[in-house]
PDB file of C-alpha atoms in Angstrom:
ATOM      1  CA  UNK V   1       2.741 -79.081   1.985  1.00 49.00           C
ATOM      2  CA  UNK V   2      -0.799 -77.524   0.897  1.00 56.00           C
ATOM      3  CA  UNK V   3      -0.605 -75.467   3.609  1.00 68.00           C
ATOM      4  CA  UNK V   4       2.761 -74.102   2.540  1.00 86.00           C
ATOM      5  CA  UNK V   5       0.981 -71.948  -0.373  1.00 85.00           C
ATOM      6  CA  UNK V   6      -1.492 -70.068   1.888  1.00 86.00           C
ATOM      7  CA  UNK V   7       0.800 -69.173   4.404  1.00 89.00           C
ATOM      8  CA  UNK V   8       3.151 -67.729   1.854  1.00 90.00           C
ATOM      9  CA  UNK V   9      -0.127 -65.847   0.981  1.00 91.00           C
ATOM     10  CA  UNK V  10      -0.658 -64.641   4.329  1.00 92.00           C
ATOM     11  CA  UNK V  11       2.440 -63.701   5.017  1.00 92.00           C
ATOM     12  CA  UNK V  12       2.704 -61.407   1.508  1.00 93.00           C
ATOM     13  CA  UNK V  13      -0.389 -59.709   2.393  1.00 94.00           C
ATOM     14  CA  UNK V  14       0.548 -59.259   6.055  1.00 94.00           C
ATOM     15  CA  UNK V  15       4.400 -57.361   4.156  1.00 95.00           C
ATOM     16  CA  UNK V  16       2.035 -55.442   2.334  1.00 95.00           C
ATOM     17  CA  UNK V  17      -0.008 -54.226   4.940  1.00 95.00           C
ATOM     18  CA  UNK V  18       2.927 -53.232   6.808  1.00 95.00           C
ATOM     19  CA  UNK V  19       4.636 -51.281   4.030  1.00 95.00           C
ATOM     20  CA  UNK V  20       0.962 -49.612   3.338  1.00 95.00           C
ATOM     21  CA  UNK V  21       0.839 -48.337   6.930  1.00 95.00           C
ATOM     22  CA  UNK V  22       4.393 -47.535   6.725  1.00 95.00           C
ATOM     23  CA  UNK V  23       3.658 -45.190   3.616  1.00 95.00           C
ATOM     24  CA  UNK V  24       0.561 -43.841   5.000  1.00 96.00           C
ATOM     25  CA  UNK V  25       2.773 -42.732   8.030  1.00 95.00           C
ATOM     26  CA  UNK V  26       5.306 -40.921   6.024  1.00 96.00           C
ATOM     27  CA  UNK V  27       2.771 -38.986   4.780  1.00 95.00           C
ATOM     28  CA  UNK V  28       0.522 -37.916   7.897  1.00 95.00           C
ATOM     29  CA  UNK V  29       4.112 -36.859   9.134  1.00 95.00           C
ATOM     30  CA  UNK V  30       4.820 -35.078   6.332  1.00 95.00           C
ATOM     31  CA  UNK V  31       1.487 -33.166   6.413  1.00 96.00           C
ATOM     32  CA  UNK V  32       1.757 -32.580   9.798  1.00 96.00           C
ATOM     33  CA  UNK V  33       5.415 -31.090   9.223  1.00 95.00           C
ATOM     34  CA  UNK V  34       3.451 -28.494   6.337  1.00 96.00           C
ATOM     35  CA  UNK V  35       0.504 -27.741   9.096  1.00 96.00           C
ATOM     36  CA  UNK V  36       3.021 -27.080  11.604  1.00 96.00           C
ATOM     37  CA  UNK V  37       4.829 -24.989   9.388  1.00 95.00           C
ATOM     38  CA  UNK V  38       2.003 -22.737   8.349  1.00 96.00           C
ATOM     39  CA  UNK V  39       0.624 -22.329  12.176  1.00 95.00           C
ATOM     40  CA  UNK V  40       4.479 -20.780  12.665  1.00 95.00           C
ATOM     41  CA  UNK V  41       4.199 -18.630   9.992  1.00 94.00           C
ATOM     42  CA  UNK V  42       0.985 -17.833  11.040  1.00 94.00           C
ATOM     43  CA  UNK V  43       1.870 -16.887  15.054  1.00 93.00           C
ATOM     44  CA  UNK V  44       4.267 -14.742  13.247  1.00 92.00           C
ATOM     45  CA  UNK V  45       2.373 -12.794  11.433  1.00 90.00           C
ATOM     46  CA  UNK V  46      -0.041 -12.309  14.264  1.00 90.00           C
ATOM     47  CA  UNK V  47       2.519 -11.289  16.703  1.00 87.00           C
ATOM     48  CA  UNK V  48       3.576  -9.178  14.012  1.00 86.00           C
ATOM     49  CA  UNK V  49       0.217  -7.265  13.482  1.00 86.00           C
ATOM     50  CA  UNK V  50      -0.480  -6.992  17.420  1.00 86.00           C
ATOM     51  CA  UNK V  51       2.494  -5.448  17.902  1.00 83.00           C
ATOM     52  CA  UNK V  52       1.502  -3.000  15.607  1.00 81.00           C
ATOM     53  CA  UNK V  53      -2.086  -2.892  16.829  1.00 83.00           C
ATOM     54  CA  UNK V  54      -0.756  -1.931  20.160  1.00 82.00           C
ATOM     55  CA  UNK V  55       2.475   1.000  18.696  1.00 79.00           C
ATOM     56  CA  UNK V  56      -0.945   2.487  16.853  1.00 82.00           C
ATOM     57  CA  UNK V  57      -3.059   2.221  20.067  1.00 80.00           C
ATOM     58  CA  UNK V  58      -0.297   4.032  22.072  1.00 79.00           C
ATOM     59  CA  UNK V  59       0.455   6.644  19.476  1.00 79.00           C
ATOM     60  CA  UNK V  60      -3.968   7.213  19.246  1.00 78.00           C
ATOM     61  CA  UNK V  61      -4.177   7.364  22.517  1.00 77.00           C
ATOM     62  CA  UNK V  62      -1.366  10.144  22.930  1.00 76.00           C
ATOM     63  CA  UNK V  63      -2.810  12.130  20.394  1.00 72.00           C
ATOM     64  CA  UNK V  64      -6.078  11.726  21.933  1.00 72.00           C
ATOM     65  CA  UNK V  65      -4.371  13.025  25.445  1.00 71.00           C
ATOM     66  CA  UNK V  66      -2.270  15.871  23.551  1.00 67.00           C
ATOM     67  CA  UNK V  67      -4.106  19.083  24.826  1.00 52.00           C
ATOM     68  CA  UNK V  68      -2.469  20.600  22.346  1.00 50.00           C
ATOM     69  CA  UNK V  69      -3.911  19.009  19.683  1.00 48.00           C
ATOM     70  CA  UNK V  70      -7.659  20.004  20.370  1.00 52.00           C
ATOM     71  CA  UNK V  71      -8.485  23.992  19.331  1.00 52.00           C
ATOM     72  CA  UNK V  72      -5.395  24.711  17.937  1.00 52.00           C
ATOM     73  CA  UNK V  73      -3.896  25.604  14.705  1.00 54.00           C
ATOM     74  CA  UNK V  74      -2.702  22.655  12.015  1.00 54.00           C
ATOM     75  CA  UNK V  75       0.572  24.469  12.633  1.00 56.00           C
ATOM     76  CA  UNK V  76       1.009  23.533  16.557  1.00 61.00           C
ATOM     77  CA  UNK V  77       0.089  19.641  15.565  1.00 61.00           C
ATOM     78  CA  UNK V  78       3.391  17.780  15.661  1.00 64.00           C
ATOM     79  CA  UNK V  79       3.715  15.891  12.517  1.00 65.00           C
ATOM     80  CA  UNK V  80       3.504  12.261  13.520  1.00 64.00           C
ATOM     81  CA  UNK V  81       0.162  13.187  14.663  1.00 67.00           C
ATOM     82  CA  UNK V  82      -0.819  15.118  11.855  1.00 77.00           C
ATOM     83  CA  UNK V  83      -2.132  12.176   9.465  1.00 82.00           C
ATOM     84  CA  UNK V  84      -4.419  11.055  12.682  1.00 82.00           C
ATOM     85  CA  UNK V  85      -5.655  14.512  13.389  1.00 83.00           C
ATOM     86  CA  UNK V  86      -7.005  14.812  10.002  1.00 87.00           C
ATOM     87  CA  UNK V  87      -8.613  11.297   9.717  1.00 87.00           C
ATOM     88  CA  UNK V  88     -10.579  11.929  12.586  1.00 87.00           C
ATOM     89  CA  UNK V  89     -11.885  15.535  11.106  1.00 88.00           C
ATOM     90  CA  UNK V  90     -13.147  13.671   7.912  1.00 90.00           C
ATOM     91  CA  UNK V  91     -14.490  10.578   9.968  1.00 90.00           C
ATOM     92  CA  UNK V  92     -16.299  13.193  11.853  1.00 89.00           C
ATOM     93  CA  UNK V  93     -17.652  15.309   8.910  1.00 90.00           C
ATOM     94  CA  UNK V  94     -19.066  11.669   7.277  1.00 90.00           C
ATOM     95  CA  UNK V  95     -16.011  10.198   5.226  1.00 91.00           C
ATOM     96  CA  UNK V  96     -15.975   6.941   4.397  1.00 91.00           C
ATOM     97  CA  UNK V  97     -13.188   4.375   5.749  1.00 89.00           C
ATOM     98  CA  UNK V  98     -11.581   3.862   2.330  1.00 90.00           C
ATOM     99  CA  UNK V  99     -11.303   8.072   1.332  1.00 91.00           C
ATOM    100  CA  UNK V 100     -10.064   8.974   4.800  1.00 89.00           C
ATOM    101  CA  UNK V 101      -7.421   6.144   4.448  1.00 88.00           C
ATOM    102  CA  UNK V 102      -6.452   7.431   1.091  1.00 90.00           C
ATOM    103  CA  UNK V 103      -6.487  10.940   1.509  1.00 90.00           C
ATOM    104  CA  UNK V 104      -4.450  11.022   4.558  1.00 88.00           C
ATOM    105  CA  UNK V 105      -1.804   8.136   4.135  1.00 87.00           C
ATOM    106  CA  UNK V 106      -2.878   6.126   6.307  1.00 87.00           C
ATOM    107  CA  UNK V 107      -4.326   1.846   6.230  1.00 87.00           C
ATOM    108  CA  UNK V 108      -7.764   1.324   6.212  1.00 86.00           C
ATOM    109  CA  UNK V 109      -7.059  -0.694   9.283  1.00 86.00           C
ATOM    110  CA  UNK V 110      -6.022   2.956  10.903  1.00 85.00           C
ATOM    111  CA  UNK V 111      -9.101   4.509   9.585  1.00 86.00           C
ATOM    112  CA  UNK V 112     -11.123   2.094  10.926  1.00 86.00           C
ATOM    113  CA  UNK V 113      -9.697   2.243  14.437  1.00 85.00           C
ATOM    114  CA  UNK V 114      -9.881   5.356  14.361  1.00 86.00           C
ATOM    115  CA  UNK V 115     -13.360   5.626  13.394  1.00 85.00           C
ATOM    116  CA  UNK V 116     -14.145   2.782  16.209  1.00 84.00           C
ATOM    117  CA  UNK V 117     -12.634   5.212  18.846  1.00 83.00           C
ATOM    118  CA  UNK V 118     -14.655   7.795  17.604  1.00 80.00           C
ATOM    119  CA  UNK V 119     -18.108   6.307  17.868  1.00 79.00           C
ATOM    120  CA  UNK V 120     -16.924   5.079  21.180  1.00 70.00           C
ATOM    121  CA  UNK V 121     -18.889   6.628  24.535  1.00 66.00           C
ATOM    122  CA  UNK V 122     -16.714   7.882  26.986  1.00 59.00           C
ATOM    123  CA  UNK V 123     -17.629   6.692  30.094  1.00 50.00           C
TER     124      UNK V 123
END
């Protein structure tokens, strides 16, 4: 019968032990719910901004291509092209990012492409 005592012991702390890890389960799962939540919030929003990475690359590069862009009047520029045009006078005539951005309606993630294509050499 002494044993009886210690056993009942064991066997309370051995419950315990299992509810603990059953607890500490529920919440790993949980965080791992809010984790995987954020990274598909977070695919979104980068789909979301390369897809508009890439319309802005296409609509750069046409202007780039437009013959009728270079040595012309403002006049000829077609107005979806316009804002570009000018950003890329005032990067060239020294302009920072953030007033070329400002001053022609664009992001300063725009202006900074755009300034990146610039300064790049044609090969």
């Amino acid at each position: 019968m002494t044993e009886s005592p210690l056993l009942l012991w064991l066997l309370a702390a051995a419950l315990l032990a299992t509810v603990a890890c059953g607890v500490w389960c529920m919440l790993l799962s949980n965080r791992i719910g809010r984790i995987q939540s954020q990274l598909n919030s977070t695919a979104k929003d980068l789909t979301t901004l390369k897809s508009g990475a890439i319309g802005m690359g296409q609509r750069i590069l046409a202007m780039e291509s437009s013959s009728s862009v270079r040595g012309t009047d403002a006049d000829d520029i077609p107005a979806s092209v316009r804002p570009y045009s000018e950003a890329t006078h005032l990067l060239e005539m020294g302009v920072s990012r953030e007033e070329v951005a400002s001053r022609c309606g664009l992001s300063r993630a725009e202006s900074s492409l755009l300034d990146a294509l610039r300064k790049k050499p044609t090969a």
